[in-house]
Amino acid sequence: MAHAADAKKALDSRGYTGSLIRGDNPLKLFEKPVRDRIIESYYWKEQCFGLNAATLLDRAIELTFIGGTYGVSQRPTPFLCLVFKMLQLTPDKEVILFYLQQEEFKYLRALAAFYIRLAWEKDAEVYETLEPYLADSRKLRRRTREGWTLTHVDEFVDDLLIKGRICATTLPKLNPRVMLEDEDKLEPRISALGEELEELDADDDGSDGEVVEVANGQANGIGQAEEDGENDAEMVAD
Amino acid sequence: MPPKRMTANQDRSHRYYPGKVEYAEDALSSDSENSDAEASSAHQPAKPTLPKATSFPKDARLAANLSKIDLDARRAQAAAQEAERLKREADARAKEEEEFVTDDDNDEEDGSGREQESGSEEEEEEQEESTSSEDDVPKRRMPAPKFISKTNRKQCSVPVFSEEELAAQEDARRKERADEMLQLQLEKQAAAKAAGKKDWDDDEEGLADEVDDADDVDPEEERALWKIRELLRIKRDRDAIESAEKEREEIERRRNLSKEERDAEDREYIDTQKEEHEGKGKMGHMQKYFHRGAYTFDADDETKQLLNRDIMGSRFQDDARDKSMLPSALQIRDMTKIGKKGRTRYRDMKSEDTGRWGDLGVRDRRKDGEYKLDERFRSDGDAERAGGTGANAYAVGERRKRVDDSRDGRRDDKRPNLHYVYYDPA
């Protein structure tokens, strides 16, 4: 896509001729107040001017937390500004997948996941692409309106797939997985636990299949470590 | 001459009043010393102090060059320039004044000579000032022009700086160097800050450290936590499937029942609901209505328990159950409004009703006085006297029996019998 350093045209949706997402200007995925906050923020003005898909990587690598807006004045996080920039650039699918598959930078992964959830229109694709990352248990720092919390990559991806509103944006409607399974567009989800889950089910034949509390260093956890590693690798490679 | 001070007591010791300008007394007055001291002290607060260092971008080269300046050479240069300039001016003036000769000629020459000296002095000092930093406020007293007679003039033409002036110049230079250093330090700090932290982010980054996102601190624990989360997600999915299944089953079952069975079940359900409602406290007479609130969105089990609590039936300590024992002023639904101006005096509909129950009070006032009127002027009546008016006012009764009609009365057939008409088709 032709990259214009001065992106005024994208922000003004009257004569917009770029690529559309869900039939409208991609920037419209963010609400007007949030859009205004982003554009007026210093991070956007200083760091996000004239970025392209490659230089965006530099910025993404420097991210240290995710979040929407925070504080009384609703300041946007750099994470949000970068997502906004990505919406403006609308990079190709391959680029996004490349971002997503980077093992080394978890915030970049979170960025790509958020973009995928916002921008991709085929629900089945969204589920298929994001579900493998439910196995990534790395910690993420999250900035909420009042303070800081700890979250994980898999929690973040789960929120993206289930919740309606995250990081100061209302996520576009996504059909529930059950519906897609009924329409045979998707297979039922294969959890990363895989074999362990079957074992647990076998154990809990009598009870309702409650959650088994796995304490620190229990045999269940350690003994299966290698196997799980394999499973995880399979899942991710999928 | 009236005394400068308005007080009667001239010996009164002077006090410093901020902002009050003190004038120097005459040398003749006894307070001359004090007033001089005061004058100088009063002079100082009026002078504004400039900040030590500025954010105004300083030309680094200027600072470096400062130490290299050879002041004497500069001074000589300046003196030469000034002499040249003055000479030019004097020539110009001389040309102008060729025409008229005044007896001030001598004085003028002296004046110009004096000017030259003091001018050169001034020039150098000005140069000094300009080379020194712009921040420095020149607190330099120009040497007062002193008359030097012709003989003395020839002796010292080189301007001599008094000692205090030299000291002052040194001070200025030292101060300036100190400011430079301070400025450099500040710049270094800013650079360090910029390297470590982003410019746009002026929040305290220290708060972020409370949440540590370092991975692999304790891999087993992290894995265990992840497993718990994953299992919860799976459980959530399965529960959703199960509840959907149950609903479908229920719908199927109901469809398969006959209508009566369905009604029976509905009645049962409604009855149980009613019981629940009754089990909760009733409103009672003149009880304040507490709504349970609109927060029923996405209720989990805990919240549902809260939602089902009995609000209207609960009583607090000072709650009077039977308000009829209270004086009428306190028989209010909402006891918080007692004594306040804005409360409504409304109790309930029945007490506010001014009519009689069931008495619709339908009465047409106009009809009451009509009996006095003549019959012709009375109103027509409701729906025109249902039935008929005028000739139709009375029902038609039976016909009177006429003698003619009977058989015996009809002896003479002279009159035609009109009971039936004989019709001759021919």
XYZ file of C-alpha atoms in Angstrom:
664
model
C 0.000 0.000 0.000
C 1.335 3.412 -0.844
C 2.615 4.821 2.358
C 2.107 8.490 2.902
C 4.173 9.969 5.682
C 1.591 12.612 6.259
C -1.380 10.449 7.000
C -3.969 13.174 7.190
C -6.034 11.582 4.497
C -6.506 8.463 6.500
C -7.734 10.365 9.497
C -10.202 12.354 7.487
C -12.713 9.827 6.342
C -14.384 11.937 3.734
C -12.213 11.192 0.753
C -10.745 7.966 2.032
C -9.621 5.715 -0.765
C -7.434 3.222 1.044
C -8.231 -0.338 1.953
C -11.427 -0.930 3.843
C -12.064 -3.084 6.837
C -15.630 -4.251 7.182
C -16.641 -1.731 4.614
C -15.295 1.310 6.384
C -12.169 3.257 7.184
C -10.002 1.000 9.361
C -9.441 3.791 11.810
C -13.119 3.799 12.550
C -12.649 0.614 14.497
C -11.575 2.887 17.319
C -14.166 5.177 18.775
C -13.977 8.894 18.184
C -12.898 9.883 21.686
C -10.140 7.282 21.669
C -9.048 8.331 18.242
C -8.778 11.911 19.371
C -6.749 10.969 22.416
C -4.328 8.979 20.332
C -3.796 11.684 17.777
C -3.180 14.296 20.417
C -0.741 12.224 22.406
C 2.961 12.867 22.357
C 3.837 9.291 21.600
C 1.841 9.389 18.424
C 3.223 12.723 17.351
C 6.825 11.922 18.042
C 7.201 8.247 17.467
C 4.498 7.190 15.111
C 5.042 9.695 12.387
C 6.094 8.228 9.091
C 6.311 4.654 10.238
C 6.126 1.765 7.864
C 5.815 -1.902 8.562
C 9.528 -2.267 9.188
C 10.129 0.727 11.390
C 7.011 -0.180 13.323
C 8.922 -3.217 14.486
C 11.456 -0.947 16.136
C 8.738 0.722 18.091
C 6.999 -2.490 18.917
C 10.156 -3.952 20.345
C 10.378 -1.080 22.791
C 6.922 -1.747 24.189
C 6.832 -2.684 27.809
C 3.160 -2.924 28.550
C -0.215 -3.323 26.959
C -3.336 -1.404 27.755
C -5.962 0.950 26.508
C -6.321 4.380 27.974
C -5.335 5.251 31.495
C -5.560 8.059 33.920
C -8.046 10.815 34.359
C -7.248 12.373 31.027
C -7.558 9.051 29.190
C -4.033 8.946 27.913
C -3.468 6.229 25.357
C -0.759 3.675 25.831
C 1.994 3.284 23.250
C 0.493 -0.125 22.580
C -2.766 1.440 21.540
C -1.011 4.025 19.418
C 0.877 1.332 17.570
C -2.290 -0.639 16.918
C -3.770 2.541 15.537
C -0.760 2.961 13.311
C -1.122 -0.576 12.089
C -4.737 0.060 11.238
C -3.619 3.049 9.303
C -1.009 1.111 7.414
C -3.104 -2.053 6.999
C -0.137 -4.327 6.374
C -0.459 -7.562 4.459
C -1.475 -10.811 5.968
C 2.009 -12.236 5.709
C 3.447 -9.310 7.588
C 0.941 -9.713 10.364
C 1.592 -13.398 10.617
C 5.271 -12.680 10.763
C 4.689 -10.330 13.654
C 2.573 -12.909 15.378
C 5.061 -15.687 15.010
C 7.924 -13.840 16.607
C 8.784 -15.844 19.646
C 11.212 -13.372 21.042
C 8.972 -10.369 21.531
C 5.779 -11.063 23.373
C 4.427 -7.528 23.130
C 4.795 -7.665 19.394
C 2.799 -10.851 19.487
C 0.125 -9.186 21.561
C 0.064 -6.320 19.093
C -0.408 -8.650 16.149
C -3.098 -10.615 17.956
C -5.035 -7.469 18.694
C -4.745 -6.375 15.101
C -5.940 -9.721 13.851
C -8.960 -9.641 16.079
C -9.853 -6.167 14.907
C -9.114 -6.366 11.241
C -9.704 -9.856 9.951
C -13.198 -10.446 8.849
C -13.408 -14.208 8.575
C -14.216 -15.552 12.006
C -12.869 -18.998 11.316
C -9.509 -17.554 10.366
C -9.373 -15.490 13.514
C -10.023 -18.502 15.695
C -7.604 -20.697 13.870
C -4.831 -18.156 13.949
C -5.194 -17.058 17.533
C -5.993 -20.283 19.302
C -2.493 -21.755 19.216
C -1.361 -18.828 21.335
C -3.571 -19.949 24.160
C -0.577 -22.072 25.042
C 1.800 -19.147 25.425
C 1.918 -18.498 29.118
C 4.337 -15.589 29.251
C 3.612 -12.653 31.483
C 2.388 -9.364 30.170
C 2.248 -6.109 32.019
C -1.013 -4.375 31.612
C -1.876 -0.812 32.343
C -5.406 -0.337 33.550
C -7.190 2.884 34.201
C -6.083 3.041 37.798
C -2.850 1.098 37.945
C -0.902 -1.902 36.799
C -1.807 -5.559 36.633
C -0.177 -8.718 35.542
C -1.691 -10.757 32.789
C -0.536 -13.446 30.425
C -0.452 -13.876 26.706
C -2.973 -16.671 26.812
C -5.306 -14.636 29.004
C -5.051 -11.738 26.623
C -5.814 -13.922 23.613
C -8.709 -15.489 25.472
C -10.110 -12.054 26.252
C -9.820 -11.123 22.617
C -11.861 -14.138 21.617
C -14.487 -13.946 24.323
C -14.946 -10.394 25.537
C -16.750 -7.593 23.845
C -14.562 -4.723 24.852
C -10.893 -4.604 25.568
C -8.176 -1.970 25.631
C -10.572 0.904 25.171
C -12.044 -0.514 22.001
C -15.219 -2.347 21.283
C -14.224 -5.447 19.411
C -16.124 -6.161 16.253
C -18.675 -8.901 16.461
C -17.242 -12.382 16.353
C -19.476 -15.402 16.101
C -19.112 -17.717 19.051
C -17.087 -20.794 18.442
C -20.039 -23.046 19.092
C -21.900 -21.481 16.235
C -18.994 -22.012 13.889
C -18.626 -25.585 15.014
C -22.270 -26.223 14.317
C -21.827 -24.810 10.857
C -18.877 -27.132 10.374
C -16.506 -24.336 9.671
C -14.342 -25.227 12.601
C -13.277 -28.270 14.470
C -13.783 -28.333 18.202
C -10.839 -26.854 19.940
C -7.927 -29.105 20.750
C -6.443 -27.807 23.905
C -2.719 -27.622 24.401
C -3.140 -29.871 27.364
C -4.162 -32.629 25.007
C -3.253 -35.885 26.650
C -3.329 -34.554 30.143
C -6.883 -33.535 29.662
C -7.899 -36.990 28.627
C -6.216 -38.393 31.652
C -7.990 -35.957 33.901
C -11.275 -36.844 32.360
C -10.571 -40.496 32.886
C -9.724 -39.847 36.503
C -12.792 -37.825 37.136
C -15.245 -40.346 35.877
C -17.200 -40.166 39.061
C -17.222 -36.436 39.645
C -18.327 -33.631 37.390
C -14.947 -33.053 35.884
C -14.009 -30.266 38.251
C -10.827 -28.412 37.892
C -7.963 -30.285 39.479
C -5.734 -27.982 41.421
C -2.223 -28.632 40.330
C 0.072 -27.551 43.093
C 3.638 -26.543 42.665
C 5.893 -29.350 41.557
C 3.259 -32.018 41.544
C 3.947 -35.261 39.733
C 1.321 -34.432 37.161
C 3.071 -31.285 36.209
C 6.672 -32.398 36.121
C 6.187 -35.868 34.767
C 4.402 -34.629 31.714
C 6.726 -31.766 31.046
C 8.454 -33.210 28.017
C 5.293 -34.488 26.502
C 3.611 -31.209 26.974
C 6.521 -29.496 25.378
C 5.948 -31.602 22.316
C 2.286 -30.892 22.293
C 2.870 -27.227 22.603
C 5.293 -27.258 19.732
C 2.714 -29.045 17.644
C 0.077 -26.559 18.510
C 2.227 -23.582 17.771
C 3.442 -24.971 14.500
C -0.168 -25.427 13.486
C 13.133 73.717 53.525
C 10.753 71.300 55.212
C 12.338 68.189 56.619
C 12.303 65.206 54.321
C 10.896 62.943 56.911
C 7.334 63.506 57.980
C 7.842 62.326 61.482
C 8.253 64.827 64.187
C 11.084 62.892 65.637
C 13.961 63.317 63.298
C 16.104 60.957 65.260
C 13.735 58.102 64.749
C 15.647 55.124 63.456
C 14.850 54.119 59.977
C 13.080 51.006 59.159
C 13.127 49.159 55.889
C 9.815 49.204 54.139
C 9.772 47.029 51.076
C 8.963 48.950 48.022
C 9.351 52.286 49.665
C 11.882 54.393 47.869
C 14.249 56.203 50.108
C 15.966 59.234 48.844
C 19.491 60.134 49.864
C 19.568 62.949 52.372
C 21.672 66.026 52.048
C 25.127 65.896 53.346
C 24.054 68.626 55.684
C 21.385 66.566 57.401
C 22.434 64.548 60.368
C 21.044 61.351 58.919
C 23.188 61.436 55.847
C 25.113 58.258 56.631
C 22.050 56.236 57.435
C 20.216 57.490 54.449
C 23.106 56.596 52.173
C 23.229 53.088 53.516
C 19.523 52.826 53.141
C 19.588 54.197 49.665
C 22.006 51.537 48.541
C 20.141 48.798 50.351
C 16.854 49.990 48.986
C 18.390 50.036 45.582
C 19.263 46.388 45.633
C 15.850 44.720 46.032
C 14.643 46.712 43.102
C 17.145 45.028 40.868
C 15.747 41.815 39.451
C 17.876 38.738 39.705
C 18.152 36.631 36.642
C 18.186 32.839 36.788
C 21.475 31.104 37.050
C 21.105 29.087 33.971
C 18.744 29.322 31.093
C 17.258 26.907 28.675
C 18.034 29.305 25.925
C 20.354 27.438 23.671
C 23.812 28.630 24.327
C 26.336 28.685 21.621
C 28.995 26.362 22.922
C 31.552 28.068 20.874
C 30.958 31.278 22.705
C 31.867 29.636 25.980
C 35.011 28.121 24.588
C 36.122 31.330 23.025
C 35.593 33.237 26.199
C 38.747 32.002 27.816
C 40.721 32.781 24.744
C 39.869 36.425 24.594
C 42.811 38.687 25.060
C 41.279 41.602 26.778
C 44.138 44.001 26.476
C 44.421 43.574 22.776
C 40.712 44.022 22.546
C 40.887 47.107 24.621
C 43.609 48.638 22.478
C 41.638 47.784 19.384
C 38.554 49.319 20.810
C 40.396 52.412 21.853
C 41.801 52.832 18.385
C 38.396 52.442 16.817
C 36.874 54.852 19.205
C 39.559 57.436 18.633
C 38.984 57.153 14.951
C 35.296 57.574 15.337
C 35.609 60.557 17.576
C 38.078 62.141 15.233
C 35.646 61.753 12.422
C 32.884 63.248 14.449
C 35.010 66.115 15.589
C 35.910 66.887 12.015
C 32.342 66.807 11.002
C 31.372 69.059 13.840
C 34.225 71.403 13.119
C 33.078 71.701 9.556
C 29.591 72.573 10.734
C 30.711 75.077 13.216
C 33.097 76.886 10.997
C 30.533 79.583 10.515
C 29.880 80.621 14.026
C 32.278 81.281 16.713
C 31.032 81.313 20.224
C 32.792 82.034 23.401
C 32.064 78.482 24.359
C 34.741 77.354 21.991
C 37.171 76.646 24.717
C 34.603 74.874 26.712
C 33.652 72.811 23.756
C 37.162 71.738 23.157
C 37.471 70.771 26.736
C 34.158 69.078 26.556
C 35.156 67.121 23.512
C 38.424 66.178 25.094
C 36.657 65.022 28.157
C 34.199 63.224 26.022
C 36.954 61.468 24.251
C 38.420 60.152 27.401
C 35.250 59.186 29.032
C 33.968 58.036 25.692
C 36.883 55.678 25.237
C 36.422 54.410 28.695
C 32.790 53.888 28.059
C 33.454 52.159 24.811
C 35.746 49.661 26.363
C 33.410 48.977 29.150
C 30.628 48.513 26.742
C 32.734 46.074 24.795
C 33.413 44.263 27.998
C 29.773 43.997 28.605
C 28.996 42.724 25.164
C 31.621 40.017 25.329
C 30.439 38.868 28.661
C 27.339 36.767 28.784
C 23.980 38.236 28.015
C 22.723 37.134 31.346
C 24.908 39.451 33.290
C 23.288 42.649 34.285
C 25.965 45.192 34.171
C 26.129 46.732 37.511
C 28.691 49.177 36.438
C 28.852 52.696 37.509
C 30.209 54.914 34.873
C 32.962 57.014 36.249
C 31.516 60.454 36.684
C 33.072 62.875 34.199
C 35.672 64.775 36.004
C 37.061 68.009 34.737
C 40.713 67.780 33.912
C 42.463 70.990 33.115
C 44.679 71.240 30.077
C 47.828 70.630 31.929
C 46.566 67.502 33.640
C 45.050 66.230 30.479
C 48.358 65.637 28.874
C 49.618 63.567 31.744
C 47.290 60.590 31.824
C 45.541 59.818 28.582
C 45.488 56.057 29.094
C 42.353 55.072 30.876
C 43.108 53.543 34.174
C 40.676 51.177 35.687
C 40.311 51.586 39.326
C 40.849 48.529 41.395
C 37.280 47.962 42.245
C 36.331 48.024 38.617
C 38.880 45.385 37.815
C 37.641 43.261 40.665
C 34.130 43.692 39.443
C 35.128 42.534 35.972
C 36.838 39.490 37.401
C 33.777 38.629 39.430
C 31.617 38.905 36.405
C 33.828 36.546 34.478
C 33.937 34.016 37.280
C 30.216 34.089 37.737
C 29.761 33.564 34.082
C 31.982 30.521 34.057
C 30.057 29.049 36.944
C 26.823 29.500 35.044
C 28.322 27.742 32.070
C 29.238 24.744 34.106
C 25.828 24.579 35.637
C 24.243 24.709 32.235
C 26.411 21.867 30.980
C 25.481 19.757 33.954
C 21.825 20.275 33.384
C 22.198 19.321 29.769
C 23.986 16.147 30.715
C 21.205 15.219 33.086
C 18.629 15.799 30.426
C 20.534 13.625 27.992
C 20.750 10.825 30.510
C 17.078 11.111 31.134
C 16.331 10.968 27.444
C 18.442 7.892 26.951
C 16.770 6.003 29.742
C 13.214 7.223 29.426
C 11.132 8.389 26.546
C 10.334 12.023 26.209
C 6.641 11.591 25.846
C 6.353 9.507 28.907
C 6.546 11.869 31.784
C 4.908 9.539 34.261
C 6.865 7.958 37.007
C 8.142 4.773 35.519
C 8.945 3.468 38.947
C 5.374 2.498 39.560
C 5.512 0.046 36.696
C 8.126 -1.985 38.474
C 5.635 -3.283 40.934
C 4.383 -5.544 38.221
C 7.181 -7.709 37.013
C 6.798 -9.317 33.644
C 9.981 -11.335 33.701
C 9.393 -14.819 32.400
C 10.923 -18.061 33.539
C 11.304 -16.907 37.068
C 9.746 -20.150 38.237
C 8.854 -22.267 35.239
C 6.977 -24.940 37.130
C 4.759 -22.531 38.905
C 4.076 -20.642 35.747
C 3.220 -23.849 33.979
C 0.916 -24.845 36.777
C -0.874 -21.523 36.671
C -1.226 -21.806 32.958
C -2.697 -25.233 33.328
C -5.273 -23.952 35.749
C -6.254 -21.208 33.373
C -6.495 -23.590 30.480
C -8.628 -25.990 32.448
C -10.937 -23.191 33.483
C -11.352 -22.220 29.882
C -12.152 -25.772 28.909
C -14.603 -26.018 31.757
C -16.272 -22.831 30.686
C -16.663 -24.121 27.161
C -18.072 -27.414 28.337
C -20.520 -25.763 30.670
C -21.756 -23.605 27.862
C -22.323 -26.650 25.715
C -24.091 -28.438 28.508
C -26.454 -25.620 29.289
C -27.306 -25.249 25.629
C -28.033 -28.945 25.504
C -30.251 -28.779 28.539
C -32.250 -25.950 27.097
C -32.812 -27.828 23.903
C -33.901 -30.876 25.807
C -36.328 -28.841 27.836
C -37.855 -27.325 24.749
C -38.219 -30.741 23.206
C -39.827 -32.114 26.269
C -42.348 -29.367 26.520
C -43.231 -29.764 22.920
C -43.937 -33.384 23.485
C -46.278 -32.750 26.356
C -49.889 -32.082 25.684
C -51.369 -28.711 26.226
C -52.874 -29.538 29.623
C -49.605 -30.743 30.938
C -47.964 -27.603 29.796
C -50.533 -25.494 31.559
C -50.129 -27.532 34.679
C -46.439 -26.960 34.646
C -46.875 -23.273 34.059
C -49.237 -22.984 36.958
C -46.804 -24.780 39.152
C -44.061 -22.443 38.163
C -46.162 -19.378 38.806
C -47.189 -20.713 42.159
C -43.654 -21.258 43.223
C -42.854 -17.739 42.104
C -45.708 -16.358 44.106
C -44.546 -18.195 47.134
C -41.189 -16.725 46.772
C -42.615 -13.252 46.547
C -44.823 -13.787 49.496
C -42.046 -15.213 51.509
C -40.382 -11.893 51.225
C -41.768 -9.154 53.371
C -44.721 -7.310 52.064
C -44.785 -3.624 51.605
C -47.003 -3.003 54.524
C -48.814 0.194 55.066
C -46.848 3.316 54.440
C -43.511 1.507 54.008
C -40.841 3.034 51.883
C -40.377 1.206 48.653
C -36.844 -0.047 48.159
C -36.158 -1.193 44.661
C -33.507 -3.843 44.432
C -31.649 -1.931 41.802
C -30.837 -2.346 38.165
C -27.537 -4.118 38.702
C -28.620 -7.468 37.440
C -26.359 -7.552 34.457
C -24.208 -10.613 34.141
C -24.920 -11.805 37.625
C -22.759 -14.579 38.947
C -23.750 -16.825 41.822
C -22.763 -14.434 44.541
C -24.624 -11.585 42.965
C -27.673 -13.734 42.436
C -27.809 -14.450 46.124
C -27.679 -10.778 46.777
C -30.411 -10.213 44.262
C -32.729 -12.668 45.912
C -32.443 -11.191 49.320
C -35.551 -9.902 50.933
C -35.386 -6.153 50.822
C -38.924 -5.056 51.397
C -39.399 -7.377 54.311
C -36.416 -6.270 56.272
C -36.787 -3.825 59.065
C -34.165 -1.687 60.623
C -33.951 -0.758 64.206
C -35.986 2.413 64.390
C -38.504 1.346 61.845
C -42.037 1.777 63.093
C -44.108 -1.024 61.689
C -47.409 0.407 62.623
C -47.472 3.995 61.613
C -50.956 4.653 62.845
C -49.586 5.051 66.325
C -47.474 7.917 65.190
C -48.760 11.432 64.998
C -50.041 12.332 61.580
C -47.035 14.450 60.768
C -44.771 11.433 61.015
C -46.938 9.099 59.025
C -44.768 9.408 55.980
C -43.560 6.736 53.655
C -39.979 7.969 53.533
C -38.858 8.906 57.023
C -35.779 10.635 55.778
C -37.884 13.514 54.596
C -39.150 14.511 57.970
C -38.604 18.132 58.652
C -37.535 18.882 55.123
C -39.268 21.410 53.036
C -39.618 19.484 49.832
C -41.549 16.445 50.894
C -44.899 15.727 49.364
C -47.853 15.492 51.618
C -49.335 12.749 49.538
C -50.238 9.669 51.511
C -52.195 7.334 49.347
C -54.942 7.548 46.802
C -57.730 6.673 49.114
C -56.948 9.343 51.616
C -56.499 11.916 48.909
C -59.757 11.042 47.224
C -62.382 13.673 47.784
C -65.343 11.706 46.504
C -67.463 8.811 47.697
C -66.631 5.362 46.599
C -68.822 4.230 43.745
C -70.544 7.530 43.647
C -69.952 8.656 40.177
C -71.656 11.873 40.944
C -73.373 12.107 37.608
C -76.027 14.772 37.921
C -77.154 17.320 35.445
C -77.682 20.525 37.284
C -79.734 22.068 34.542
C -82.559 19.625 34.863
C -83.181 20.334 38.492
C -84.716 23.732 37.938
C -86.867 22.844 34.995
C -89.932 22.040 36.914
C -90.454 25.759 37.365
C -90.481 26.412 33.697
C -93.381 26.207 31.389
C -93.742 22.965 29.626
C -92.806 24.459 26.340
C -89.449 25.646 27.556
C -88.284 22.492 29.180
C -85.492 20.597 27.560
C -86.305 17.745 25.299
C -85.127 15.071 27.630
C -82.475 12.386 27.369
C -82.328 10.753 23.995
C -85.554 12.539 23.166
C -87.561 10.640 25.686
C -86.690 7.164 24.671
C -89.623 5.771 22.804
C -91.315 8.730 21.256
C -92.386 12.293 21.580
C -95.543 14.086 20.821
C -98.057 11.731 19.403
C -95.798 8.810 20.023
C -95.471 9.659 23.649
C -98.093 7.115 24.525
C -98.416 3.636 23.364
C -101.199 2.867 21.057
C -103.919 1.235 22.979
C -106.674 -1.054 21.886
C -109.211 0.379 19.451
C -112.496 1.484 20.900
C -115.250 -0.718 19.945
C -117.663 1.117 17.531
C -121.269 0.159 17.307
C -121.030 0.044 13.516
C -118.562 -2.618 13.567
C -120.589 -5.323 15.141
C -122.734 -7.658 12.988
C -126.021 -6.655 14.523
C -125.462 -3.027 13.911
C -125.148 -3.475 10.238
C -128.906 -3.837 9.415
C -129.059 -1.475 6.627
C -126.888 -2.302 3.688
C -127.331 1.047 2.109
C -123.957 2.004 3.097
C -121.240 0.079 1.437
C -119.378 -2.398 3.457
C -115.902 -1.189 3.314
C -114.331 -3.942 5.250
C -113.476 -5.600 2.110
C -113.379 -4.391 -1.378
C -114.965 -6.395 -4.105
C -112.744 -6.453 -7.063
C -114.083 -7.243 -10.388
C -111.343 -8.327 -12.709
C -113.439 -7.699 -15.790
